[in-house]
Coordinates of N, CA and C in Angstrom, one line a residue:
M1 N 75.4 112.4 79.8 CA 76.6 112.6 79.0 C 76.7 114.1 78.6
E2 N 75.6 114.7 78.3 CA 75.7 116.1 77.9 C 76.2 117.0 79.1
V3 N 75.9 116.7 80.3 CA 76.4 117.4 81.4 C 78.0 117.3 81.5
L4 N 78.5 116.1 81.3 CA 79.9 115.9 81.3 C 80.6 116.7 80.2
A5 N 80.0 116.7 79.0 CA 80.5 117.4 77.9 C 80.6 118.9 78.2
R6 N 79.6 119.4 78.9 CA 79.6 120.9 79.2 C 80.7 121.2 80.2
T7 N 80.9 120.3 81.2 CA 81.9 120.6 82.2 C 83.3 120.6 81.7
L8 N 83.5 119.8 80.6 CA 84.9 119.8 80.0 C 85.2 121.2 79.4
D9 N 84.3 122.0 79.1 CA 84.5 123.3 78.6 C 84.7 124.4 79.6
L10 N 84.5 124.0 80.9 CA 84.7 125.0 82.0 C 86.2 125.2 82.3
P11 N 86.7 126.4 82.2 CA 88.1 126.5 82.5 C 88.4 126.3 83.9
G12 N 89.5 125.6 84.2 CA 89.9 125.3 85.6 C 89.2 124.2 86.3
L13 N 88.2 123.6 85.7 CA 87.4 122.5 86.4 C 88.3 121.3 86.5
H14 N 88.9 120.8 85.5 CA 89.7 119.6 85.5 C 91.2 120.0 85.5
V15 N 91.8 119.9 86.6 CA 93.2 120.3 86.8 C 94.0 119.1 87.2
F16 N 94.3 118.2 86.3 CA 95.0 117.0 86.6 C 96.5 117.3 87.0
H17 N 97.0 118.3 86.4 CA 98.4 118.6 86.7 C 98.7 120.1 86.9
A18 N 97.7 120.9 86.6 CA 97.9 122.4 86.8 C 98.1 122.7 88.2
N19 N 98.8 123.8 88.5 CA 99.0 124.3 89.9 C 99.5 123.2 90.8
A20 N 100.4 122.4 90.3 CA 101.0 121.3 91.1 C 100.0 120.4 91.8
A21 N 98.9 120.2 91.1 CA 97.8 119.3 91.6 C 98.2 117.9 91.9
N22 N 99.1 117.4 91.1 CA 99.6 116.0 91.4 C 100.9 115.9 92.0
F23 N 101.5 117.0 92.5 CA 102.8 116.9 93.1 C 102.6 116.2 94.5
P24 N 103.6 115.3 94.8 CA 103.5 114.6 96.1 C 103.9 115.4 97.3
W25 N 103.0 116.3 97.7 CA 103.3 117.2 98.8 C 103.5 116.3 100.1
R26 N 104.7 116.5 100.7 CA 104.9 115.8 101.9 C 104.0 116.3 103.1
S27 N 103.6 117.5 102.9 CA 102.7 118.1 103.9 C 101.3 117.4 103.8
H28 N 100.9 116.9 102.7 CA 99.7 116.1 102.5 C 99.9 114.8 103.3
A29 N 101.1 114.1 103.1 CA 101.4 112.9 103.8 C 101.4 113.1 105.3
D30 N 101.9 114.2 105.7 CA 101.9 114.5 107.2 C 100.5 114.5 107.7
W31 N 99.6 115.2 107.0 CA 98.2 115.3 107.4 C 97.5 113.9 107.4
F32 N 97.7 113.1 106.3 CA 97.1 111.8 106.2 C 97.6 110.9 107.4
L33 N 98.9 111.0 107.7 CA 99.4 110.1 108.8 C 98.8 110.6 110.1
Q34 N 98.7 111.9 110.3 CA 98.1 112.4 111.5 C 96.7 111.9 111.7
Q35 N 95.9 111.9 110.6 CA 94.6 111.4 110.7 C 94.5 109.9 110.9
M36 N 95.5 109.2 110.4 CA 95.5 107.7 110.6 C 95.8 107.5 112.1
I37 N 96.7 108.3 112.7 CA 97.0 108.2 114.1 C 95.7 108.5 114.9
R38 N 95.1 109.6 114.5 CA 93.9 110.0 115.2 C 92.8 108.9 115.3
W39 N 92.6 108.2 114.2 CA 91.6 107.2 114.1 C 92.1 105.8 114.4
G40 N 93.3 105.7 115.0 CA 93.8 104.4 115.4 C 94.3 103.5 114.3
Q41 N 94.5 104.0 113.1 CA 95.0 103.2 112.0 C 96.5 103.1 111.9
A42 N 97.2 103.9 112.7 CA 98.6 103.9 112.8 C 99.0 104.2 114.2
S43 N 100.2 103.7 114.6 CA 100.7 103.8 115.9 C 101.0 105.3 116.2
P44 N 100.7 105.8 117.4 CA 101.1 107.2 117.7 C 102.6 107.3 117.9
D45 N 103.3 106.2 117.9 CA 104.8 106.3 118.1 C 105.5 106.5 116.8
I46 N 104.9 106.5 115.6 CA 105.6 106.7 114.4 C 106.1 108.1 114.2
D47 N 107.2 108.2 113.5 CA 107.7 109.6 113.2 C 107.1 110.0 111.9
V48 N 106.1 110.9 112.1 CA 105.3 111.3 110.9 C 106.2 111.9 109.8
T49 N 107.0 112.8 110.2 CA 107.9 113.5 109.2 C 108.8 112.5 108.4
A50 N 109.5 111.6 109.2 CA 110.4 110.7 108.6 C 109.6 109.7 107.7
T51 N 108.4 109.3 108.1 CA 107.6 108.3 107.3 C 107.2 109.0 106.0
A52 N 106.7 110.2 106.1 CA 106.3 111.0 104.9 C 107.4 111.2 104.0
D53 N 108.6 111.5 104.5 CA 109.8 111.7 103.6 C 110.2 110.4 102.9
R54 N 110.0 109.3 103.5 CA 110.3 108.0 102.9 C 109.3 107.6 101.8
V55 N 108.1 107.9 102.0 CA 107.0 107.5 101.1 C 106.7 108.4 100.0
Y56 N 106.7 109.7 100.3 CA 106.4 110.7 99.2 C 107.7 111.2 98.7
R57 N 108.1 110.5 97.6 CA 109.5 110.7 97.0 C 109.4 111.9 96.0
T58 N 109.6 113.1 96.5 CA 109.6 114.3 95.7 C 110.8 114.3 94.8
D59 N 111.9 113.7 95.2 CA 113.1 113.6 94.4 C 112.8 112.9 93.1
L60 N 112.1 111.8 93.2 CA 111.8 111.0 92.0 C 110.8 111.8 91.1
Y61 N 109.8 112.4 91.7 CA 108.8 113.2 90.9 C 109.6 114.3 90.2
R62 N 110.5 115.0 90.9 CA 111.2 116.1 90.2 C 112.1 115.6 89.1
A63 N 112.7 114.5 89.3 CA 113.6 113.9 88.2 C 112.7 113.6 86.9
A64 N 111.6 113.0 87.1 CA 110.7 112.7 86.0 C 110.1 114.0 85.4
A65 N 109.7 114.9 86.2 CA 109.2 116.2 85.7 C 110.2 116.9 84.9
R66 N 111.5 116.9 85.4 CA 112.6 117.6 84.7 C 112.8 117.1 83.3
E67 N 112.7 115.7 83.2 CA 112.9 115.1 81.9 C 111.8 115.5 80.9
M68 N 110.6 115.7 81.4 CA 109.4 116.1 80.6 C 109.2 117.6 80.5
G69 N 110.1 118.4 81.1 CA 110.0 119.8 81.0 C 108.8 120.4 81.8
V70 N 108.4 119.6 82.9 CA 107.3 120.1 83.7 C 107.9 120.8 84.9
V71 N 107.4 122.0 85.2 CA 107.8 122.8 86.3 C 107.1 122.3 87.6
C72 N 107.9 122.2 88.6 CA 107.3 121.7 89.9 C 107.8 122.6 91.1
P73 N 107.1 122.5 92.2 CA 107.5 123.3 93.4 C 108.9 123.0 93.8
E74 N 109.6 124.0 94.4 CA 110.9 123.8 95.0 C 110.9 123.4 96.4
I75 N 109.7 123.4 97.0 CA 109.6 123.0 98.4 C 108.8 121.7 98.5
D76 N 109.0 121.0 99.6 CA 108.3 119.7 99.7 C 107.0 119.8 100.6
R77 N 107.0 120.8 101.4 CA 105.8 121.0 102.3 C 105.3 122.4 102.3
L78 N 103.9 122.4 102.3 CA 103.3 123.7 102.4 C 103.1 124.0 103.9
P79 N 103.0 125.3 104.3 CA 102.8 125.6 105.7 C 101.4 125.1 106.2
P80 N 101.2 124.9 107.5 CA 99.9 124.4 108.0 C 98.8 125.3 107.4
G81 N 97.7 124.6 107.0 CA 96.6 125.2 106.3 C 96.8 125.4 104.9
G82 N 98.0 125.1 104.3 CA 98.3 125.4 102.9 C 97.5 124.5 102.0
H83 N 96.9 123.4 102.4 CA 96.1 122.6 101.5 C 94.6 122.8 101.8
G84 N 94.3 123.7 102.7 CA 92.9 123.9 103.1 C 92.4 123.0 104.2
E85 N 93.3 122.2 104.8 CA 92.9 121.4 105.9 C 92.8 122.2 107.2
P86 N 92.1 121.8 108.2 CA 92.1 122.5 109.5 C 93.5 122.6 110.0
V87 N 93.8 123.8 110.6 CA 95.1 124.0 111.2 C 95.1 123.5 112.7
M88 N 95.3 122.2 112.9 CA 95.4 121.7 114.2 C 96.1 120.3 114.1
S89 N 96.7 119.9 115.1 CA 97.3 118.6 115.1 C 96.4 117.5 115.6
A90 N 96.8 116.3 115.4 CA 95.9 115.1 115.8 C 95.6 115.2 117.3
S91 N 96.6 115.6 118.1 CA 96.4 115.6 119.5 C 95.4 116.7 119.9
D92 N 95.2 117.7 119.1 CA 94.2 118.8 119.4 C 92.8 118.4 119.1
M93 N 92.6 117.3 118.4 CA 91.2 116.9 118.0 C 90.7 115.8 118.9
P94 N 89.5 115.9 119.3 CA 88.9 114.9 120.2 C 88.8 113.6 119.5
S95 N 89.2 112.5 120.2 CA 89.1 111.2 119.5 C 87.6 110.8 119.7
Q96 N 87.2 110.0 118.7 CA 85.8 109.6 118.7 C 85.8 108.1 118.4
E97 N 84.8 107.4 119.0 CA 84.7 106.0 118.7 C 84.3 105.8 117.3
V98 N 84.9 104.8 116.7 CA 84.5 104.5 115.3 C 83.6 103.3 115.5
P99 N 82.4 103.3 115.0 CA 81.4 102.3 115.3 C 81.8 100.9 114.7
F100 N 82.5 100.9 113.5 CA 82.9 99.7 113.0 C 83.9 100.0 111.9
L101 N 84.8 99.0 111.6 CA 85.7 99.2 110.5 C 85.5 98.1 109.5
L102 N 85.5 98.5 108.2 CA 85.4 97.5 107.2 C 86.8 96.9 106.8
R103 N 86.8 95.7 106.7 CA 88.1 95.0 106.4 C 88.0 94.4 105.0
S104 N 89.1 94.2 104.4 CA 89.1 93.6 103.0 C 88.5 92.2 103.1
G105 N 87.6 91.9 102.2 CA 87.0 90.6 102.2 C 85.7 90.5 103.0
E106 N 85.3 91.5 103.7 CA 84.1 91.5 104.5 C 82.9 92.1 103.8

């Protein structure tokens, strides 16, 4: 418990909303979907950009943020590498066999 108490005093350690930490970046969704395609969890035929746009509702986030006086980014996507992920597409990465998948209830 003492360790947790000390970390709460470290500036910048807990950033729940600072620096747009909880903004629904559509570029995050793009990356997640590309990884799901890579690992066979989503069809390679899906339109990644359109799916991300439907799911990550930056318009709703901005409306709520505006009512609360919270400043948020004006763009929906960061450039490749903007989140710290590797700059490559799913097709650039070698596919690997997944030894097993856990399913709900197993």
